[in-house]
PDB file of C-alpha atoms in Angstrom:
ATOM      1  CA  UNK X 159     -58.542  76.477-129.618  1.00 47.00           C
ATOM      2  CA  UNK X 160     -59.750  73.710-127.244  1.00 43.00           C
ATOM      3  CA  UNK X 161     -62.009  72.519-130.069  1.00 51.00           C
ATOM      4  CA  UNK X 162     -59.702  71.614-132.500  1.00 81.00           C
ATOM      5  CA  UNK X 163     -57.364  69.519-129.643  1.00 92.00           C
ATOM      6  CA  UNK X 164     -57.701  66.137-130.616  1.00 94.00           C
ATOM      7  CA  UNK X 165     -57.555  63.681-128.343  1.00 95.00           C
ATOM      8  CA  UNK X 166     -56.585  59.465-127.868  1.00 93.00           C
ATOM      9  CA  UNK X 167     -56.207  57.939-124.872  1.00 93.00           C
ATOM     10  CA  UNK X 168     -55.906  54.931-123.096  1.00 91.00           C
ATOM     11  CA  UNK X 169     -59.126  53.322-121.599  1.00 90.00           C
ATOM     12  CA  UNK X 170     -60.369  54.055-118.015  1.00 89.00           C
ATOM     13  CA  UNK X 171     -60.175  57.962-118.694  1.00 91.00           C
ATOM     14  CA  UNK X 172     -63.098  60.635-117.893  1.00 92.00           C
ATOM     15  CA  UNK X 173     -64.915  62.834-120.516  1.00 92.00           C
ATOM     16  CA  UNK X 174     -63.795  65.553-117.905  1.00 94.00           C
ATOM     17  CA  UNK X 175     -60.124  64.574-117.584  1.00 93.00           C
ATOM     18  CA  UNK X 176     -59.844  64.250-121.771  1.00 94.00           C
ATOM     19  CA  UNK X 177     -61.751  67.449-121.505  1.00 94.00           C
ATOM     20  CA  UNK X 178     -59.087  69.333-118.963  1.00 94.00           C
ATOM     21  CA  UNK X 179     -55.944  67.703-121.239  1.00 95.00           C
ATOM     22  CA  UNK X 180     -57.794  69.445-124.126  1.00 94.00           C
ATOM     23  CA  UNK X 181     -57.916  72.892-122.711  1.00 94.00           C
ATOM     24  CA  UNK X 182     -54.516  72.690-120.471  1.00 94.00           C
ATOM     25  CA  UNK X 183     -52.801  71.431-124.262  1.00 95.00           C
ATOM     26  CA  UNK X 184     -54.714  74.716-126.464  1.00 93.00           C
ATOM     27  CA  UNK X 185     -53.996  76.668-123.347  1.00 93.00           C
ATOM     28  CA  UNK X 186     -49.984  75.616-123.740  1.00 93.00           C
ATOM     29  CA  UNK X 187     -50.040  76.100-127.500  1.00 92.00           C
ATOM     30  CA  UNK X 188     -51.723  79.711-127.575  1.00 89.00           C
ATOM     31  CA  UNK X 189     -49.044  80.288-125.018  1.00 80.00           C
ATOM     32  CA  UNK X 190     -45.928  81.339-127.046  1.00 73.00           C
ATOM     33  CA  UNK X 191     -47.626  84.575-128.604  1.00 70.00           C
ATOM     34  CA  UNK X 192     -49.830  86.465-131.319  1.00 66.00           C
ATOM     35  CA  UNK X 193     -48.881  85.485-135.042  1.00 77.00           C
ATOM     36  CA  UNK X 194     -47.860  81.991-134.422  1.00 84.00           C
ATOM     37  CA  UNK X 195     -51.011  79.747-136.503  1.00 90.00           C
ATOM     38  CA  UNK X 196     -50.795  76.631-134.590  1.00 91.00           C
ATOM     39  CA  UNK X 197     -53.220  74.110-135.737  1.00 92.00           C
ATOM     40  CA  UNK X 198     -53.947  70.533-135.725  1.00 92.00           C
ATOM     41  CA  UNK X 199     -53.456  69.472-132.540  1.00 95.00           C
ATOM     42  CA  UNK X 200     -53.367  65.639-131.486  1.00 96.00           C
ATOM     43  CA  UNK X 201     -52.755  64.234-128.109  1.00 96.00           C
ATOM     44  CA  UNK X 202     -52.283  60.942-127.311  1.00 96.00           C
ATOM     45  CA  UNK X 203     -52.315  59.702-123.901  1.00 96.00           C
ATOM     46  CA  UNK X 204     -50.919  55.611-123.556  1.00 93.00           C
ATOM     47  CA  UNK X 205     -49.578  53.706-120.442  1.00 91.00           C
ATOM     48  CA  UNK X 206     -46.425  52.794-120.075  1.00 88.00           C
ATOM     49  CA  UNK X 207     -44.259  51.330-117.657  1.00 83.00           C
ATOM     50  CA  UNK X 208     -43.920  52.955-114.748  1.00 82.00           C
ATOM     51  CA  UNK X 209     -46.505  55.599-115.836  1.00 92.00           C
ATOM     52  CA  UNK X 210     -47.983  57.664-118.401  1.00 94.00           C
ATOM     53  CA  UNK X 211     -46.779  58.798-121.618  1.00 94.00           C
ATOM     54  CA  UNK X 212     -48.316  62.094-123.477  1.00 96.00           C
ATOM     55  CA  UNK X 213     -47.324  63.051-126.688  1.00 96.00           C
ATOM     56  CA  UNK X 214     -48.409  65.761-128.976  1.00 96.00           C
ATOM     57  CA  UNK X 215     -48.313  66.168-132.426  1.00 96.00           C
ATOM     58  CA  UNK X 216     -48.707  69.953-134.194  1.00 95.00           C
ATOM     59  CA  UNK X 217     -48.326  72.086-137.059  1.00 95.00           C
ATOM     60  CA  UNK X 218     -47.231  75.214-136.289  1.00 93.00           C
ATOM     61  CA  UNK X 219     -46.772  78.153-139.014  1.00 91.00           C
ATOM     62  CA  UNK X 220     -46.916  74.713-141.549  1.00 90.00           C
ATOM     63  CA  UNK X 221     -44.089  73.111-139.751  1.00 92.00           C
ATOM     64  CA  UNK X 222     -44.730  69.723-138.179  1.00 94.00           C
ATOM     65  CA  UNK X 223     -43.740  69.566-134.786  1.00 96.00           C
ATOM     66  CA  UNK X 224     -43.974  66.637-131.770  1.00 96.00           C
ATOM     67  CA  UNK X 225     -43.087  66.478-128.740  1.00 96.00           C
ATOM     68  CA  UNK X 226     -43.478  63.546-125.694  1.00 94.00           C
ATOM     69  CA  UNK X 227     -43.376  63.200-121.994  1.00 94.00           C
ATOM     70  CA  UNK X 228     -43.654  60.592-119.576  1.00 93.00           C
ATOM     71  CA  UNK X 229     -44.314  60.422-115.931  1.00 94.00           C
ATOM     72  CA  UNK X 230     -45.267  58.671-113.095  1.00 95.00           C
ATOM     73  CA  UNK X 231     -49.031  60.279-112.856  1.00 95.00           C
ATOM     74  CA  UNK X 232     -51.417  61.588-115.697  1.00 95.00           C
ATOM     75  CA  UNK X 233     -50.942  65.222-114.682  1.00 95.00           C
ATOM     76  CA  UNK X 234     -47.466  65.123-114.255  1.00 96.00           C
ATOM     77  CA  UNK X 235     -47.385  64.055-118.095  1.00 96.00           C
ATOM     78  CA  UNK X 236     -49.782  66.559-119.118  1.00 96.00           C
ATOM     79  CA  UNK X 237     -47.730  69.657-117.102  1.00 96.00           C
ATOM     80  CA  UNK X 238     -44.392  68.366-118.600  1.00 96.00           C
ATOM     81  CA  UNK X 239     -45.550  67.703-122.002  1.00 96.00           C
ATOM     82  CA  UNK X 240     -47.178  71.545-122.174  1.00 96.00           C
ATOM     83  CA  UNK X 241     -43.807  72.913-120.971  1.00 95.00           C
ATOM     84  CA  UNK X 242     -42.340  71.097-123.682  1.00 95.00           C
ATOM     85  CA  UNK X 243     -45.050  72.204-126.087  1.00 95.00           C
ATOM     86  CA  UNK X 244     -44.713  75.866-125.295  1.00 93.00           C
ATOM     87  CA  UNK X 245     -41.028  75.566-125.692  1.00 92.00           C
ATOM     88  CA  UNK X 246     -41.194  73.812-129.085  1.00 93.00           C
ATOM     89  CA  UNK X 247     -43.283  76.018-130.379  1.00 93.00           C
ATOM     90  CA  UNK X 248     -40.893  79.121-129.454  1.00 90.00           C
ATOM     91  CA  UNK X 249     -37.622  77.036-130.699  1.00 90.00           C
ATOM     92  CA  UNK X 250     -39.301  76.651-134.158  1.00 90.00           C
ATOM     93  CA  UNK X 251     -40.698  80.322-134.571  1.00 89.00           C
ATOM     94  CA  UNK X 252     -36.915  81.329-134.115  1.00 85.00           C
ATOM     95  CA  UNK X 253     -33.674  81.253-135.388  1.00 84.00           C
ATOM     96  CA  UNK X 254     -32.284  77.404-135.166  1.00 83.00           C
ATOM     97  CA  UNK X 255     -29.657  77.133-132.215  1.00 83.00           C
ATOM     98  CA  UNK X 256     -28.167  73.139-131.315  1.00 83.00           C
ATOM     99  CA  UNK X 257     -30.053  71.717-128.457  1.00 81.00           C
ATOM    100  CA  UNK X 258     -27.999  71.079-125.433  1.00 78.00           C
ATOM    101  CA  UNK X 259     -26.422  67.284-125.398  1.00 78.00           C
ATOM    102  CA  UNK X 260     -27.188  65.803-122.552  1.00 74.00           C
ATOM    103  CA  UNK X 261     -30.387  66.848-122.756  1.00 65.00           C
ATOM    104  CA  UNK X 262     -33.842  65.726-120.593  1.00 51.00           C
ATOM    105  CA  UNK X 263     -35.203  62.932-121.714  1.00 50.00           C
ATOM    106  CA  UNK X 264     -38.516  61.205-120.463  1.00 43.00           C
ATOM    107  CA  UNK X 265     -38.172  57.781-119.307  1.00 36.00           C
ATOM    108  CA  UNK X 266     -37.446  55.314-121.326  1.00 37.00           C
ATOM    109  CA  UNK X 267     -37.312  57.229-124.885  1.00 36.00           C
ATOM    110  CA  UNK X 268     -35.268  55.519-126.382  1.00 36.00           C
ATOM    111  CA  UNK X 269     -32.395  58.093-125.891  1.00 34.00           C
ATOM    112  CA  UNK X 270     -28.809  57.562-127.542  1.00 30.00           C
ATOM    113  CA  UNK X 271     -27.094  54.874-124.940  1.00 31.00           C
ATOM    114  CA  UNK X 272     -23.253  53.855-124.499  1.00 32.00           C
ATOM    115  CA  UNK X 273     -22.877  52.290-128.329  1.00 39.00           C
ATOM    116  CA  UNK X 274     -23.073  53.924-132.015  1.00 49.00           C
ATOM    117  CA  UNK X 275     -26.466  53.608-134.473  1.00 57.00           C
ATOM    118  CA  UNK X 276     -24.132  50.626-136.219  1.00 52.00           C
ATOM    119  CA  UNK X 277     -23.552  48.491-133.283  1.00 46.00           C
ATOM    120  CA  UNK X 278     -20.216  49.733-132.612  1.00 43.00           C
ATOM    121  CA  UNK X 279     -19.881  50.488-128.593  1.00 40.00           C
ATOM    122  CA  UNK X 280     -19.934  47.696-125.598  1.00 36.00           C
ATOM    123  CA  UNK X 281     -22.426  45.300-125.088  1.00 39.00           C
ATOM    124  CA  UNK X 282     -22.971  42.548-122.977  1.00 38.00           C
ATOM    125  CA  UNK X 283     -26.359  41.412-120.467  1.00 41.00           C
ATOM    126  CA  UNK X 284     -28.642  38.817-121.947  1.00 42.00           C
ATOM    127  CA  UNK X 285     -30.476  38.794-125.412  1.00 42.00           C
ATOM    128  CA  UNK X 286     -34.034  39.843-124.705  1.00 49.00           C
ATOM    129  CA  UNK X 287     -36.828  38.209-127.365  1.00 67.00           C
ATOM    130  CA  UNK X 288     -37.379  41.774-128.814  1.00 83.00           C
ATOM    131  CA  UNK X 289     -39.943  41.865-132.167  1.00 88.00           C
ATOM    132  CA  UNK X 290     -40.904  44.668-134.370  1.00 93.00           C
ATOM    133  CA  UNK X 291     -44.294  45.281-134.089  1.00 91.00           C
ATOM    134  CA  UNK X 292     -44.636  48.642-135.758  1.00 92.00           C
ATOM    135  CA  UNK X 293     -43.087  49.193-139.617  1.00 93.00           C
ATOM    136  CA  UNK X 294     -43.055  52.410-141.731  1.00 93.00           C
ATOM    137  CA  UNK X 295     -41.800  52.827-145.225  1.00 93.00           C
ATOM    138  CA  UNK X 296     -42.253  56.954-145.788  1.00 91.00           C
ATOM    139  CA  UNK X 297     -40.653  58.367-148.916  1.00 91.00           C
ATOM    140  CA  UNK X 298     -37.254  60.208-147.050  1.00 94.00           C
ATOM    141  CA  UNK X 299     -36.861  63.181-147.885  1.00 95.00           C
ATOM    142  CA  UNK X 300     -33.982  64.893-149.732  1.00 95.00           C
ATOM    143  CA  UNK X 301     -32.256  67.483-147.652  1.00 94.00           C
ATOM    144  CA  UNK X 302     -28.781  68.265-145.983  1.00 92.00           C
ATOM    145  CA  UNK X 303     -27.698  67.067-142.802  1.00 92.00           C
ATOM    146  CA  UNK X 304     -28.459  70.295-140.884  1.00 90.00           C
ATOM    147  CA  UNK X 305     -31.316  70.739-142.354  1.00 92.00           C
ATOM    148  CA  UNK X 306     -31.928  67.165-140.525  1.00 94.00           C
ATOM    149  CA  UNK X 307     -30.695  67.605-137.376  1.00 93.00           C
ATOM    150  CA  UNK X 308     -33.375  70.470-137.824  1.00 92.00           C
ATOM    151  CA  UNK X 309     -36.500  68.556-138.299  1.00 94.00           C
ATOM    152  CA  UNK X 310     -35.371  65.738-135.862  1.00 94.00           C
ATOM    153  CA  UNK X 311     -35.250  68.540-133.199  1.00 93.00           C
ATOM    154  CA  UNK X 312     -38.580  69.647-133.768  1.00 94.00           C
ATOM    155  CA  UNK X 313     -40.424  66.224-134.112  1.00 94.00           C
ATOM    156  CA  UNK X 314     -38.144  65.172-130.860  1.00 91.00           C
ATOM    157  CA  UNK X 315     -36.203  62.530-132.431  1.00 92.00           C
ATOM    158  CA  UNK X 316     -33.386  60.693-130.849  1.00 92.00           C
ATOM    159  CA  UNK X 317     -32.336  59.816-134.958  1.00 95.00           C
ATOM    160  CA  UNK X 318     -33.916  60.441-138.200  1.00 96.00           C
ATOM    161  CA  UNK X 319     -33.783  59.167-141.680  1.00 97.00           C
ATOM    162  CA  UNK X 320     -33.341  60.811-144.972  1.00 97.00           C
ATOM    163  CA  UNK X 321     -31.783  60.759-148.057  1.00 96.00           C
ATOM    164  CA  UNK X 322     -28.385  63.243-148.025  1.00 93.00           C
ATOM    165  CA  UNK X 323     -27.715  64.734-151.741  1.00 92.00           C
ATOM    166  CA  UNK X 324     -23.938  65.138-151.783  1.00 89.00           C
ATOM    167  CA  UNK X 325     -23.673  61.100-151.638  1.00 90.00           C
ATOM    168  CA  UNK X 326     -27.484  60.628-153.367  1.00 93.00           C
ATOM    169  CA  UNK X 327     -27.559  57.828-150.627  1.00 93.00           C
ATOM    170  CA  UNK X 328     -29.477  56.895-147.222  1.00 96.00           C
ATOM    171  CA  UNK X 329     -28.198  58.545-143.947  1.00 97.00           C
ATOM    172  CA  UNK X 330     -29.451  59.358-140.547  1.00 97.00           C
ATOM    173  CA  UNK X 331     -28.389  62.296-138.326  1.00 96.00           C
ATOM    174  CA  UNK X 332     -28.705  61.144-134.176  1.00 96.00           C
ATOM    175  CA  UNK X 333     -27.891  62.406-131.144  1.00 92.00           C
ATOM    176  CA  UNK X 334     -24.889  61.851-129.142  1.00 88.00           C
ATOM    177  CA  UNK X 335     -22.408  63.152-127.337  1.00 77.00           C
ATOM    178  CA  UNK X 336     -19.507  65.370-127.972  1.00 79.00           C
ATOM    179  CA  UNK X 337     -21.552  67.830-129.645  1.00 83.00           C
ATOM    180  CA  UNK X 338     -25.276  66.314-129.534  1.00 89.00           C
ATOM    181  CA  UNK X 339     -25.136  65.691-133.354  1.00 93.00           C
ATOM    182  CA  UNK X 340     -23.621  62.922-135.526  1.00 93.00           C
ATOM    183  CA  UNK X 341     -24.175  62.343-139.160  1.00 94.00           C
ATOM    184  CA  UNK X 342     -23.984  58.508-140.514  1.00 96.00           C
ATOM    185  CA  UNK X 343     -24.596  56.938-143.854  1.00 95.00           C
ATOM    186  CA  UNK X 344     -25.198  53.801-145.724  1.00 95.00           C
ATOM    187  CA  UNK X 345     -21.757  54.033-147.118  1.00 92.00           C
ATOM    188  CA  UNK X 346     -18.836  55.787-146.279  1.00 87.00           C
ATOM    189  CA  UNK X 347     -17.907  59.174-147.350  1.00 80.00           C
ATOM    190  CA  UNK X 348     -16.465  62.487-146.607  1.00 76.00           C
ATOM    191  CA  UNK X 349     -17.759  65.406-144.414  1.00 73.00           C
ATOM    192  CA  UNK X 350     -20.815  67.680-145.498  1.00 66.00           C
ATOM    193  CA  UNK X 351     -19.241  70.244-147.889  1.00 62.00           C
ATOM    194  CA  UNK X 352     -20.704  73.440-146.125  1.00 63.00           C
ATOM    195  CA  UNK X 353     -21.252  72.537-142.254  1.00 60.00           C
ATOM    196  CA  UNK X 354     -24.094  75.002-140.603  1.00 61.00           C
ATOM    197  CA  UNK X 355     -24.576  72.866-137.303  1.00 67.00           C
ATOM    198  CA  UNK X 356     -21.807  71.268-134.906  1.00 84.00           C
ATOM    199  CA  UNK X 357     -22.365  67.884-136.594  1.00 90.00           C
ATOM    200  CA  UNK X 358     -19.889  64.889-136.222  1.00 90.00           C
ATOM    201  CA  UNK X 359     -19.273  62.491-139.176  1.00 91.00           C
ATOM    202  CA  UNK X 360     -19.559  58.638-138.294  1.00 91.00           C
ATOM    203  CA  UNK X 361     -16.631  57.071-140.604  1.00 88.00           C
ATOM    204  CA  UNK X 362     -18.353  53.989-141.511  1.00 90.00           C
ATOM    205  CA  UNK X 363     -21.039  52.807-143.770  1.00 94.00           C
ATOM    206  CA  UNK X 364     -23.923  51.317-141.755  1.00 96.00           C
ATOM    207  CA  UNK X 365     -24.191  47.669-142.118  1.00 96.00           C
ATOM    208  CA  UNK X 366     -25.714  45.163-144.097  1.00 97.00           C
ATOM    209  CA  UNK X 367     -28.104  43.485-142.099  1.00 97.00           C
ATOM    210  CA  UNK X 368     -31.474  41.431-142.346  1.00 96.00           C
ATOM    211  CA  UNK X 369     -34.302  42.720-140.251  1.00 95.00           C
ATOM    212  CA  UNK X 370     -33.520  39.622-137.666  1.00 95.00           C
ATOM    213  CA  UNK X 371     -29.567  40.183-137.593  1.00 96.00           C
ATOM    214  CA  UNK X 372     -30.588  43.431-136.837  1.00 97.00           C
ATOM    215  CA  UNK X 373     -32.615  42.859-134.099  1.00 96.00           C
ATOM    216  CA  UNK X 374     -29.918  40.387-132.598  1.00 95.00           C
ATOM    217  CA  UNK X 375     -27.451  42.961-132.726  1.00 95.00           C
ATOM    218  CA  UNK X 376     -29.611  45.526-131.319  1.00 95.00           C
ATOM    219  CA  UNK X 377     -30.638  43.755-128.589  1.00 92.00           C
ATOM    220  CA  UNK X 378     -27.593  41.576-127.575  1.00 91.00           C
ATOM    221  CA  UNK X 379     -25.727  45.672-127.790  1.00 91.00           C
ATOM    222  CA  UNK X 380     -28.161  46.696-126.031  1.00 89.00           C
ATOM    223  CA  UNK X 381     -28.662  49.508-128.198  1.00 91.00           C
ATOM    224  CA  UNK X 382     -31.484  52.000-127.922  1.00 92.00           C
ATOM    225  CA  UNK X 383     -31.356  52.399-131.813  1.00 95.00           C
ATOM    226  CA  UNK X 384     -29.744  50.422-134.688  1.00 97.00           C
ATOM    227  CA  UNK X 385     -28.749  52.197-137.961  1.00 97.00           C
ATOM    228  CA  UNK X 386     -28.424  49.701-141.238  1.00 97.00           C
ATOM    229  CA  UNK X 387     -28.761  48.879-144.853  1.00 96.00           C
ATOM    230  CA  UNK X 388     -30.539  46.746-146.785  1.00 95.00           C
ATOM    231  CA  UNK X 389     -28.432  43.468-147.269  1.00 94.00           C
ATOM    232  CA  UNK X 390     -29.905  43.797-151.475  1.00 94.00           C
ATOM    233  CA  UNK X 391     -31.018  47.093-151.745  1.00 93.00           C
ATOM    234  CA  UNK X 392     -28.605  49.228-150.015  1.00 93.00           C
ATOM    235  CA  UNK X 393     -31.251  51.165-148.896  1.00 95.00           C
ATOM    236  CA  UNK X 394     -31.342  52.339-144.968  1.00 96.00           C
ATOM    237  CA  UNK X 395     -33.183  51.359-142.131  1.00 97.00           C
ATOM    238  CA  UNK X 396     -33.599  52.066-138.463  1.00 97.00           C
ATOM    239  CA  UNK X 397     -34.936  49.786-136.161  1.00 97.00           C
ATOM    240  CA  UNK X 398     -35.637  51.594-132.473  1.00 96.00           C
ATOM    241  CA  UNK X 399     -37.161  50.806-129.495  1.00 93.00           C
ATOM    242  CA  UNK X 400     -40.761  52.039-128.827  1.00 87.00           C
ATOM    243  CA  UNK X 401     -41.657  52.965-125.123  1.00 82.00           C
ATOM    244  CA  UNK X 402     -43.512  49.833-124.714  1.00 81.00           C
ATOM    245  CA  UNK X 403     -39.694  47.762-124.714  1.00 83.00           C
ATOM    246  CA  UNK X 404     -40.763  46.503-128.330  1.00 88.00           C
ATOM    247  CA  UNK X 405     -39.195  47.886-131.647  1.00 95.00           C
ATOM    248  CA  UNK X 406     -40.609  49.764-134.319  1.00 95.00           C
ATOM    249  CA  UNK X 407     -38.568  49.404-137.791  1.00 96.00           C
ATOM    250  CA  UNK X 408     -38.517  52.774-140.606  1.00 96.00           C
ATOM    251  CA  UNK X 409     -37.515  51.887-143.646  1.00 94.00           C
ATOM    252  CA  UNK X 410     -36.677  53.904-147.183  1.00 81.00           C
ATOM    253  CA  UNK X 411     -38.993  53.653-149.325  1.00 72.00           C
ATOM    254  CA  UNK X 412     -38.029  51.142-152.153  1.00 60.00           C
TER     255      UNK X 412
END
């Protein structure tokens, strides 16, 4: 499978090191057993601070799946993300169980900190200059909240936007403590009729914001992610932090 490992990667790397991530990555995904069709595999390699960060991006049996690992060396990063490849592969192949809250995270991942996706929680140290430096506008898609808590488990998502049908509005599914999942939307409303995963229910509607309000509040919060609407369109919006300390902003398609 080494052949069809793609690979991007910072500059200063050998042909023989991008050649050994190729291999150890097809070795990790061949791994979990006969019948799984893994295919189009893409590793990216980037410094960060205080190290290196690998991700990996997959389809396996048609199911997108990511995963991404940071450490202090290059083969530290390349061991833990093809642990965390192998077991990805295995969690999607089976039957969908909740992933353990707190989990491991990689250095800074931008994991779920002390405050809410809305701002709500305690605040305080200096406003950093933050900028977003990365926008995408995908179309969401339509689905229940479990189904995603689901996806955001496989891609390795600390929160992730879609569009919930039982409101026909915007709302994001993160992960935080007591149970690992909480559901929030762009305005308030009731639980999920039928509840198939230990999912919380934020009681608020996420706020209106422009894209700098929201960045003041995210960063003055010191939030690691900031759930919010639209201050015309209603539509929501998540602006994050990106391992590099500067925010990436995903936005519903209008």
């Amino acid at each position: 499978m080494g052949e069809l490992v793609t690979v991007r990667a910072f500059e200063g790397l050998t042909g023989e090191v991008l050649a050994e991530t190729r291999a150890r990555v097809a070795a990790a995904a061949a791994a979990p057993g006969v019948g799984t069709l893994v295919e189009a595999l893409r590793v990216r390699l980037a410094a960060v601070a205080g190290g290196v960060l690998a991700q990996v991006n997959a389809e396996v049996d048609g199911r997108r799946i990511r995963v991404q690992e940071a450490a202090a060396g290059l083969g530290d990063s390349i061991d833990r993300v093809s642990d965390a490849l192998r077991g990805r592969i295995r969690a999607v192949t089976g039957a969908w169980a909740p992933r353990p809250w707190p989990g491991h995270r990689a250095p800074d991942s931008g994991g779920p900190g002390g405050g809410g996706p809305d701002g709500s929680g305690p605040g305080g140290g200096a406003v950093r200059e933050l900028r977003v430096v990365r926008r995408k506008e995908p179309s969401l898609v339509w689905c229940s909240p479990a189904a995603a808590a689901r996806t955001m488990d496989a891609m390795d998502y600390d929160i992730h936007l879609f569009t919930d049908p039982a409101t026909e509005t915007d709302a994001v599914v993160y992960r935080v403590g007591p149970t690992g999942y909480r559901l929030a939307r762009t305005v308030p409303a009731g639980p999920p009729g039928r509840r198939t995963s230990p999912i919380t229910l934020s009681p608020h509607g996420a706020p209106r914001l422009t894209e700098a309000q929201a960045v003041d509040r995210l960063a003055g919060a010191e939030l690691p992610f900031l759930f919010f609407a639209h201050p015309v369109s209603g539509r929501g919006r998540v602006l994050y932090r990106r391992f590099d300390g500067r925010l990436g902003l995903i936005a519903g398609h209008a």
